[in-house]
mmCIF file of C-alpha atoms in Angstrom:
data_model
loop_
_atom_site.group_PDB
_atom_site.id
_atom_site.type_symbol
_atom_site.label_atom_id
_atom_site.label_comp_id
_atom_site.label_asym_id
_atom_site.label_seq_id
_atom_site.Cartn_x
_atom_site.Cartn_y
_atom_site.Cartn_z
ATOM 1 C CA UNK A 1 96.283 -99.310 174.116
ATOM 2 C CA UNK A 2 93.940 -98.385 171.296
ATOM 3 C CA UNK A 3 92.520 -94.916 170.696
ATOM 4 C CA UNK A 4 88.915 -94.135 169.973
ATOM 5 C CA UNK A 5 89.841 -92.782 166.555
ATOM 6 C CA UNK A 6 89.935 -95.263 163.703
ATOM 7 C CA UNK A 7 91.483 -94.909 160.287
ATOM 8 C CA UNK A 8 94.987 -93.659 160.789
ATOM 9 C CA UNK A 9 97.088 -93.312 157.622
ATOM 10 C CA UNK A 10 94.392 -94.786 155.313
ATOM 11 C CA UNK A 11 91.857 -92.192 156.549
ATOM 12 C CA UNK A 12 94.351 -89.394 155.949
ATOM 13 C CA UNK A 13 94.917 -90.733 152.405
ATOM 14 C CA UNK A 14 91.194 -90.874 151.708
ATOM 15 C CA UNK A 15 90.656 -87.287 153.022
ATOM 16 C CA UNK A 16 93.588 -86.070 150.942
ATOM 17 C CA UNK A 17 92.265 -87.761 147.805
ATOM 18 C CA UNK A 18 88.698 -86.476 148.363
ATOM 19 C CA UNK A 19 90.023 -82.978 149.065
ATOM 20 C CA UNK A 20 92.175 -82.862 145.949
ATOM 21 C CA UNK A 21 89.134 -84.024 143.862
ATOM 22 C CA UNK A 22 86.908 -81.380 145.453
ATOM 23 C CA UNK A 23 89.455 -78.631 144.792
ATOM 24 C CA UNK A 24 89.939 -79.760 141.144
ATOM 25 C CA UNK A 25 86.191 -79.811 140.517
ATOM 26 C CA UNK A 26 85.771 -76.503 142.304
ATOM 27 C CA UNK A 27 88.459 -74.885 140.129
ATOM 28 C CA UNK A 28 86.858 -76.255 136.974
ATOM 29 C CA UNK A 29 83.475 -74.896 138.103
ATOM 30 C CA UNK A 30 84.999 -71.458 138.862
ATOM 31 C CA UNK A 31 86.602 -71.344 135.408
ATOM 32 C CA UNK A 32 83.347 -72.634 133.781
ATOM 33 C CA UNK A 33 81.296 -69.828 135.254
ATOM 34 C CA UNK A 34 82.644 -67.575 132.440
ATOM 35 C CA UNK A 35 80.661 -69.724 129.947
ATOM 36 C CA UNK A 36 77.621 -67.753 130.965
ATOM 37 C CA UNK A 37 78.906 -64.835 128.962
ATOM 38 C CA UNK A 38 79.027 -67.061 125.881
ATOM 39 C CA UNK A 39 75.280 -67.774 126.382
ATOM 40 C CA UNK A 40 74.643 -63.994 126.481
ATOM 41 C CA UNK A 41 76.688 -63.349 123.338
ATOM 42 C CA UNK A 42 74.903 -66.085 121.394
ATOM 43 C CA UNK A 43 71.458 -64.727 122.191
ATOM 44 C CA UNK A 44 72.435 -61.058 121.800
ATOM 45 C CA UNK A 45 70.527 -59.761 124.820
ATOM 46 C CA UNK A 46 69.800 -60.006 128.510
ATOM 47 C CA UNK A 47 73.225 -58.836 129.699
ATOM 48 C CA UNK A 48 71.731 -56.741 132.482
ATOM 49 C CA UNK A 49 70.305 -59.841 134.097
ATOM 50 C CA UNK A 50 73.431 -61.933 133.720
ATOM 51 C CA UNK A 51 74.777 -61.051 137.236
ATOM 52 C CA UNK A 52 71.747 -62.978 138.655
ATOM 53 C CA UNK A 53 73.196 -66.136 137.092
ATOM 54 C CA UNK A 54 76.597 -65.361 138.704
ATOM 55 C CA UNK A 55 74.909 -64.866 142.052
ATOM 56 C CA UNK A 56 73.136 -68.259 141.777
ATOM 57 C CA UNK A 57 76.434 -70.022 140.793
ATOM 58 C CA UNK A 58 78.540 -68.279 143.488
ATOM 59 C CA UNK A 59 75.938 -68.932 146.135
ATOM 60 C CA UNK A 60 75.872 -72.586 145.233
ATOM 61 C CA UNK A 61 79.662 -72.789 145.351
ATOM 62 C CA UNK A 62 79.738 -71.207 148.807
ATOM 63 C CA UNK A 63 76.889 -73.465 149.937
ATOM 64 C CA UNK A 64 78.770 -76.574 148.822
ATOM 65 C CA UNK A 65 81.947 -75.494 150.669
ATOM 66 C CA UNK A 66 79.890 -74.928 153.834
ATOM 67 C CA UNK A 67 78.161 -78.356 153.552
ATOM 68 C CA UNK A 68 81.524 -80.068 153.017
ATOM 69 C CA UNK A 69 83.075 -78.356 156.027
ATOM 70 C CA UNK A 70 79.963 -79.108 158.169
ATOM 71 C CA UNK A 71 80.159 -82.764 157.206
ATOM 72 C CA UNK A 72 83.870 -82.937 158.187
ATOM 73 C CA UNK A 73 83.278 -81.182 161.504
ATOM 74 C CA UNK A 74 80.406 -83.412 162.333
ATOM 75 C CA UNK A 75 82.611 -86.454 161.693
ATOM 76 C CA UNK A 76 85.415 -85.075 163.831
ATOM 77 C CA UNK A 77 82.947 -84.343 166.719
ATOM 78 C CA UNK A 78 81.481 -87.789 166.524
ATOM 79 C CA UNK A 79 85.049 -89.274 166.637
ATOM 80 C CA UNK A 80 84.420 -91.042 163.389
ATOM 81 C CA UNK A 81 86.962 -91.286 160.567
ATOM 82 C CA UNK A 82 86.493 -88.445 158.046
ATOM 83 C CA UNK A 83 87.221 -90.638 155.023
ATOM 84 C CA UNK A 84 85.342 -89.526 151.922
ATOM 85 C CA UNK A 85 83.188 -86.909 153.665
ATOM 86 C CA UNK A 86 84.472 -83.922 151.670
ATOM 87 C CA UNK A 87 83.327 -85.531 148.393
ATOM 88 C CA UNK A 88 79.811 -84.382 149.158
ATOM 89 C CA UNK A 89 80.824 -81.046 147.695
ATOM 90 C CA UNK A 90 81.363 -82.459 144.143
ATOM 91 C CA UNK A 91 77.782 -82.882 143.128
ATOM 92 C CA UNK A 92 76.802 -79.670 144.839
ATOM 93 C CA UNK A 93 79.425 -77.800 142.851
ATOM 94 C CA UNK A 94 78.265 -79.258 139.583
ATOM 95 C CA UNK A 95 74.608 -78.560 140.401
ATOM 96 C CA UNK A 96 75.371 -74.972 141.382
ATOM 97 C CA UNK A 97 77.069 -74.420 138.021
ATOM 98 C CA UNK A 98 74.139 -75.990 136.190
ATOM 99 C CA UNK A 99 71.643 -73.936 138.118
ATOM 100 C CA UNK A 100 73.628 -70.787 137.142
ATOM 101 C CA UNK A 101 73.698 -71.872 133.539
ATOM 102 C CA UNK A 102 69.920 -72.457 133.592
ATOM 103 C CA UNK A 103 69.381 -68.984 135.033
ATOM 104 C CA UNK A 104 71.676 -67.500 132.473
ATOM 105 C CA UNK A 105 69.778 -69.177 129.622
ATOM 106 C CA UNK A 106 66.417 -68.035 131.052
ATOM 107 C CA UNK A 107 67.517 -64.420 131.691
ATOM 108 C CA UNK A 108 69.056 -63.912 128.340
ATOM 109 C CA UNK A 109 65.847 -64.968 126.624
ATOM 110 C CA UNK A 110 63.962 -62.147 128.369
#
């Protein structure tokens, strides 16, 4: 008798690999947020607006986690293999860091 769920051990391996990749990229992004202070030091001003860059970056990080979890839950509810679904967070994490960096560069020039 066959179950409705496909994938099995290979699906678990893909989910584990994708999750590890997401956590590694997420950790790198969290560490790289401190680069915003270097931008402020190089320009010599705009430190009072720098928290805005942090808010943009952290909001993007939280948003990417929510999107990844939503994608996984949707796959579970549809009884489809999860596979590489968590990997959707990787480009969102990088984009949130870049958006924060862009905001930091703009606000320090004010």
